[in-house]
PDB file of C-alpha atoms in Angstrom:
ATOM      1  CA  MET A 181     222.344 -25.112  29.301  1.00 52.00           C
ATOM      2  CA  ILE A 182     221.698 -28.864  29.315  1.00 76.00           C
ATOM      3  CA  PRO A 183     223.214 -29.520  32.792  1.00 79.00           C
ATOM      4  CA  LEU A 184     220.951 -26.671  34.144  1.00 82.00           C
ATOM      5  CA  LEU A 185     218.113 -28.182  32.486  1.00 82.00           C
ATOM      6  CA  GLN A 186     218.788 -31.836  33.814  1.00 83.00           C
ATOM      7  CA  ALA A 187     219.151 -30.231  37.370  1.00 84.00           C
ATOM      8  CA  VAL A 188     215.786 -28.304  36.952  1.00 87.00           C
ATOM      9  CA  LEU A 189     214.071 -31.550  35.958  1.00 88.00           C
ATOM     10  CA  LEU A 190     215.674 -33.500  38.704  1.00 91.00           C
ATOM     11  CA  LEU A 191     214.219 -30.888  41.004  1.00 93.00           C
ATOM     12  CA  VAL A 192     210.706 -31.872  40.047  1.00 95.00           C
ATOM     13  CA  PHE A 193     210.954 -34.961  42.275  1.00 97.00           C
ATOM     14  CA  PRO A 194     211.875 -33.608  45.671  1.00 97.00           C
ATOM     15  CA  VAL A 195     209.772 -30.597  45.317  1.00 97.00           C
ATOM     16  CA  LEU A 196     206.626 -32.620  44.470  1.00 98.00           C
ATOM     17  CA  VAL A 197     207.289 -35.264  47.282  1.00 98.00           C
ATOM     18  CA  VAL A 198     207.816 -32.477  49.724  1.00 98.00           C
ATOM     19  CA  VAL A 199     204.493 -30.887  48.625  1.00 98.00           C
ATOM     20  CA  GLY A 200     202.605 -34.146  48.701  1.00 98.00           C
ATOM     21  CA  GLY A 201     203.950 -34.751  52.296  1.00 97.00           C
ATOM     22  CA  LEU A 202     203.280 -31.363  53.538  1.00 97.00           C
ATOM     23  CA  ARG A 203     199.668 -31.412  51.953  1.00 97.00           C
ATOM     24  CA  ASP A 204     199.076 -34.867  53.655  1.00 97.00           C
ATOM     25  CA  LEU A 205     200.357 -33.444  57.011  1.00 95.00           C
ATOM     26  CA  THR A 206     198.045 -30.453  56.786  1.00 94.00           C
ATOM     27  CA  SER A 207     194.945 -31.781  55.230  1.00 94.00           C
ATOM     28  CA  PHE A 208     195.108 -35.506  55.242  1.00 95.00           C
ATOM     29  CA  THR A 209     194.825 -35.610  51.429  1.00 95.00           C
ATOM     30  CA  ILE A 210     197.288 -35.750  48.672  1.00 97.00           C
ATOM     31  CA  PRO A 211     195.904 -34.243  45.448  1.00 97.00           C
ATOM     32  CA  ASN A 212     196.099 -36.256  42.400  1.00 97.00           C
ATOM     33  CA  TRP A 213     197.968 -33.438  40.420  1.00 98.00           C
ATOM     34  CA  ILE A 214     201.079 -34.154  42.740  1.00 98.00           C
ATOM     35  CA  SER A 215     201.334 -37.842  41.551  1.00 97.00           C
ATOM     36  CA  GLY A 216     200.272 -36.847  38.012  1.00 97.00           C
ATOM     37  CA  LEU A 217     203.043 -34.422  37.687  1.00 97.00           C
ATOM     38  CA  LEU A 218     205.561 -36.849  39.214  1.00 97.00           C
ATOM     39  CA  ILE A 219     204.444 -39.366  36.499  1.00 97.00           C
ATOM     40  CA  LEU A 220     204.530 -36.866  33.729  1.00 96.00           C
ATOM     41  CA  GLY A 221     207.996 -35.373  34.901  1.00 96.00           C
ATOM     42  CA  PHE A 222     209.691 -38.680  34.872  1.00 96.00           C
ATOM     43  CA  VAL A 223     209.962 -39.146  31.140  1.00 94.00           C
ATOM     44  CA  PRO A 224     211.516 -35.925  30.119  1.00 94.00           C
ATOM     45  CA  ALA A 225     213.969 -36.160  33.077  1.00 94.00           C
ATOM     46  CA  ALA A 226     214.976 -39.710  32.190  1.00 95.00           C
ATOM     47  CA  LEU A 227     215.344 -38.785  28.433  1.00 93.00           C
ATOM     48  CA  LEU A 228     217.454 -35.775  29.082  1.00 91.00           C
ATOM     49  CA  LEU A 229     219.613 -37.628  31.504  1.00 92.00           C
ATOM     50  CA  GLY A 230     220.233 -40.353  28.758  1.00 92.00           C
ATOM     51  CA  ILE A 231     218.630 -43.188  30.689  1.00 94.00           C
ATOM     52  CA  SER A 232     218.435 -46.136  28.331  1.00 94.00           C
ATOM     53  CA  PRO A 233     214.924 -47.547  27.367  1.00 95.00           C
ATOM     54  CA  SER A 234     215.657 -50.711  29.252  1.00 95.00           C
ATOM     55  CA  VAL A 235     216.351 -48.831  32.307  1.00 95.00           C
ATOM     56  CA  MET A 236     213.195 -46.740  31.800  1.00 95.00           C
ATOM     57  CA  GLY A 237     211.290 -49.923  31.295  1.00 96.00           C
ATOM     58  CA  LEU A 238     212.631 -51.244  34.626  1.00 95.00           C
ATOM     59  CA  HIS A 239     211.442 -48.038  36.253  1.00 96.00           C
ATOM     60  CA  LEU A 240     207.994 -48.386  34.820  1.00 96.00           C
ATOM     61  CA  LEU A 241     207.812 -52.115  36.134  1.00 97.00           C
ATOM     62  CA  VAL A 242     208.859 -50.893  39.619  1.00 97.00           C
ATOM     63  CA  GLY A 243     206.310 -48.047  39.459  1.00 97.00           C
ATOM     64  CA  LEU A 244     203.571 -50.469  38.531  1.00 97.00           C
ATOM     65  CA  ALA A 245     204.620 -52.947  41.251  1.00 97.00           C
ATOM     66  CA  ALA A 246     204.571 -50.357  43.734  1.00 97.00           C
ATOM     67  CA  LEU A 247     201.173 -49.228  42.574  1.00 97.00           C
ATOM     68  CA  ALA A 248     199.891 -52.830  43.007  1.00 98.00           C
ATOM     69  CA  ALA A 249     201.289 -52.759  46.481  1.00 96.00           C
ATOM     70  CA  GLY A 250     199.903 -49.596  47.283  1.00 96.00           C
ATOM     71  CA  VAL A 251     196.468 -50.605  45.976  1.00 97.00           C
ATOM     72  CA  ALA A 252     196.575 -53.682  48.362  1.00 97.00           C
ATOM     73  CA  MET A 253     197.631 -51.582  51.326  1.00 95.00           C
ATOM     74  CA  PHE A 254     194.665 -49.152  50.446  1.00 96.00           C
ATOM     75  CA  ALA A 255     192.279 -52.081  50.216  1.00 97.00           C
ATOM     76  CA  LEU A 256     193.432 -53.282  53.597  1.00 96.00           C
ATOM     77  CA  ARG A 257     192.805 -49.742  54.934  1.00 92.00           C
ATOM     78  CA  TRP A 258     196.570 -49.416  55.986  1.00 92.00           C
ATOM     79  CA  ILE A 259     196.922 -46.269  53.853  1.00 93.00           C
ATOM     80  CA  GLY A 260     194.758 -43.893  51.837  1.00 94.00           C
ATOM     81  CA  GLY A 261     194.440 -43.747  48.169  1.00 95.00           C
ATOM     82  CA  GLY A 262     196.564 -40.605  47.704  1.00 96.00           C
ATOM     83  CA  ASP A 263     199.376 -42.451  49.758  1.00 97.00           C
ATOM     84  CA  ALA A 264     199.196 -45.228  47.430  1.00 97.00           C
ATOM     85  CA  LYS A 265     199.432 -43.096  44.269  1.00 98.00           C
ATOM     86  CA  LEU A 266     202.399 -40.904  45.713  1.00 98.00           C
ATOM     87  CA  PHE A 267     204.219 -44.150  46.719  1.00 98.00           C
ATOM     88  CA  ALA A 268     203.846 -45.566  43.213  1.00 98.00           C
ATOM     89  CA  ALA A 269     204.829 -42.238  41.447  1.00 98.00           C
ATOM     90  CA  ALA A 270     207.903 -41.916  43.666  1.00 98.00           C
ATOM     91  CA  ALA A 271     208.784 -45.559  42.987  1.00 98.00           C
ATOM     92  CA  LEU A 272     208.758 -44.711  39.252  1.00 97.00           C
ATOM     93  CA  TRP A 273     211.453 -42.066  39.641  1.00 97.00           C
ATOM     94  CA  LEU A 274     213.521 -44.280  42.101  1.00 97.00           C
ATOM     95  CA  GLY A 275     213.618 -47.408  39.954  1.00 94.00           C
ATOM     96  CA  GLY A 276     215.209 -50.682  40.981  1.00 89.00           C
ATOM     97  CA  PRO A 277     218.434 -49.603  42.526  1.00 85.00           C
ATOM     98  CA  ALA A 278     216.851 -47.352  45.182  1.00 95.00           C
ATOM     99  CA  MET A 279     213.780 -49.328  45.904  1.00 95.00           C
ATOM    100  CA  ILE A 280     214.993 -51.448  48.813  1.00 95.00           C
ATOM    101  CA  SER A 281     216.215 -48.218  50.483  1.00 96.00           C
ATOM    102  CA  TYR A 282     212.897 -46.440  49.749  1.00 97.00           C
ATOM    103  CA  VAL A 283     210.737 -49.227  51.252  1.00 97.00           C
ATOM    104  CA  VAL A 284     212.971 -49.528  54.405  1.00 97.00           C
ATOM    105  CA  MET A 285     213.326 -45.679  54.892  1.00 98.00           C
ATOM    106  CA  THR A 286     209.635 -45.261  54.310  1.00 97.00           C
ATOM    107  CA  GLY A 287     208.876 -47.872  56.901  1.00 96.00           C
ATOM    108  CA  LEU A 288     211.257 -46.248  59.474  1.00 98.00           C
ATOM    109  CA  ALA A 289     209.734 -42.820  58.803  1.00 98.00           C
ATOM    110  CA  GLY A 290     206.264 -44.323  59.300  1.00 96.00           C
ATOM    111  CA  GLY A 291     207.289 -45.687  62.560  1.00 96.00           C
ATOM    112  CA  ALA A 292     208.785 -42.422  63.692  1.00 97.00           C
ATOM    113  CA  LEU A 293     205.632 -40.703  62.602  1.00 96.00           C
ATOM    114  CA  ALA A 294     203.426 -43.191  64.399  1.00 95.00           C
ATOM    115  CA  LEU A 295     205.366 -42.496  67.581  1.00 95.00           C
ATOM    116  CA  ALA A 296     205.199 -38.578  67.154  1.00 94.00           C
ATOM    117  CA  LEU A 297     201.391 -39.031  66.487  1.00 94.00           C
ATOM    118  CA  LEU A 298     201.047 -41.140  69.611  1.00 92.00           C
ATOM    119  CA  SER A 299     202.833 -38.438  71.723  1.00 91.00           C
ATOM    120  CA  LEU A 300     200.720 -35.502  70.259  1.00 90.00           C
ATOM    121  CA  ARG A 301     197.575 -37.684  70.946  1.00 91.00           C
ATOM    122  CA  SER A 302     198.407 -38.483  74.444  1.00 90.00           C
ATOM    123  CA  PRO A 303     196.294 -37.048  77.330  1.00 88.00           C
ATOM    124  CA  MET A 304     199.316 -34.992  78.581  1.00 89.00           C
ATOM    125  CA  LEU A 305     200.209 -33.264  75.196  1.00 87.00           C
ATOM    126  CA  ARG A 306     196.859 -32.940  73.369  1.00 83.00           C
ATOM    127  CA  PRO A 307     195.290 -30.022  75.253  1.00 83.00           C
ATOM    128  CA  TYR A 308     198.387 -27.976  74.314  1.00 83.00           C
ATOM    129  CA  VAL A 309     198.447 -29.072  70.633  1.00 83.00           C
ATOM    130  CA  LEU A 310     194.739 -28.075  70.403  1.00 80.00           C
ATOM    131  CA  SER A 311     195.627 -24.471  71.101  1.00 82.00           C
ATOM    132  CA  GLY A 312     197.662 -24.380  67.845  1.00 82.00           C
ATOM    133  CA  PRO A 313     196.636 -24.226  64.289  1.00 87.00           C
ATOM    134  CA  ALA A 314     193.492 -26.295  63.307  1.00 87.00           C
ATOM    135  CA  TRP A 315     195.619 -28.676  61.127  1.00 88.00           C
ATOM    136  CA  PHE A 316     197.818 -29.427  64.106  1.00 86.00           C
ATOM    137  CA  GLY A 317     194.974 -29.899  66.303  1.00 86.00           C
ATOM    138  CA  ARG A 318     193.580 -32.480  63.794  1.00 89.00           C
ATOM    139  CA  LEU A 319     196.779 -34.332  64.013  1.00 90.00           C
ATOM    140  CA  ALA A 320     196.299 -34.749  67.667  1.00 88.00           C
ATOM    141  CA  ASP A 321     192.854 -36.258  67.148  1.00 88.00           C
ATOM    142  CA  PRO A 322     192.764 -39.936  68.127  1.00 89.00           C
ATOM    143  CA  ALA A 323     190.018 -40.579  65.527  1.00 88.00           C
ATOM    144  CA  GLU A 324     192.217 -39.316  62.675  1.00 89.00           C
ATOM    145  CA  SER A 325     194.303 -41.496  60.381  1.00 91.00           C
ATOM    146  CA  VAL A 326     197.860 -41.240  59.857  1.00 93.00           C
ATOM    147  CA  PRO A 327     199.284 -38.869  57.032  1.00 96.00           C
ATOM    148  CA  TYR A 328     201.533 -41.434  55.626  1.00 96.00           C
ATOM    149  CA  GLY A 329     202.416 -39.163  52.784  1.00 97.00           C
ATOM    150  CA  VAL A 330     204.768 -37.582  55.323  1.00 97.00           C
ATOM    151  CA  ALA A 331     206.731 -40.862  55.727  1.00 98.00           C
ATOM    152  CA  ILE A 332     206.641 -41.576  51.872  1.00 98.00           C
ATOM    153  CA  ALA A 333     208.043 -38.407  51.268  1.00 98.00           C
ATOM    154  CA  VAL A 334     210.948 -38.817  53.785  1.00 98.00           C
ATOM    155  CA  GLY A 335     211.777 -42.187  52.378  1.00 98.00           C
ATOM    156  CA  ALA A 336     211.628 -41.092  48.793  1.00 98.00           C
ATOM    157  CA  LEU A 337     214.076 -38.095  49.651  1.00 98.00           C
ATOM    158  CA  LEU A 338     216.542 -40.300  51.424  1.00 98.00           C
ATOM    159  CA  ALA A 339     216.449 -42.935  48.740  1.00 98.00           C
ATOM    160  CA  PHE A 340     216.775 -40.396  45.776  1.00 97.00           C
ATOM    161  CA  PRO A 341     220.508 -40.101  45.677  1.00 96.00           C
ATOM    162  CA  ALA A 342     220.611 -43.927  44.871  1.00 95.00           C
ATOM    163  CA  SER A 343     218.250 -43.695  41.915  1.00 95.00           C
ATOM    164  CA  SER A 344     219.546 -44.178  38.444  1.00 92.00           C
ATOM    165  CA  LEU A 345     218.442 -40.868  37.540  1.00 93.00           C
ATOM    166  CA  MET A 346     220.606 -39.154  40.093  1.00 92.00           C
ATOM    167  CA  GLN A 347     223.289 -41.473  39.310  1.00 91.00           C
ATOM    168  CA  ALA A 348     223.252 -40.564  35.624  1.00 88.00           C
ATOM    169  CA  TRP A 349     223.438 -36.735  36.417  1.00 86.00           C
ATOM    170  CA  PRO A 350     226.943 -35.512  35.672  1.00 80.00           C
ATOM    171  CA  GLY A 351     226.501 -32.821  38.474  1.00 71.00           C
ATOM    172  CA  PHE A 352     226.127 -35.604  41.155  1.00 64.00           C
TER     173      PHE A 352
END
């Protein structure tokens, strides 16, 4: 029963970051409940996986550092507020071991996202995109921002296997 419960709690992370990325892609917003549930879900997952208090403390410090970085990026208007919160909540789950991979993968995914949006927003493709769903047409609008939650979700998913939570799971 415990391994099943551990697996279910570990699924909270990928499900919520994917939902956050999809919500940002389709609405340019990431609801606070997504980051909130990530934060709330971390503690039971860490406890059930037997993560030590010192490692949990390191995860907390990493999450707070990511929040400070996210707030700075938000203040510079590089990312939105929801992006900053999702970035920090994911960092809480990932902790120290996976953080470098998370930052690098998120940056690479952000670059790929920017190139994709430049293509969608080009005069050649934009008319075709506008005939699709409204959210897709909004992505093609040059005046719109970049739904960076997509890149955060990709980076988080790629870094998750290196996290101390996944490393502590006996099924991994």
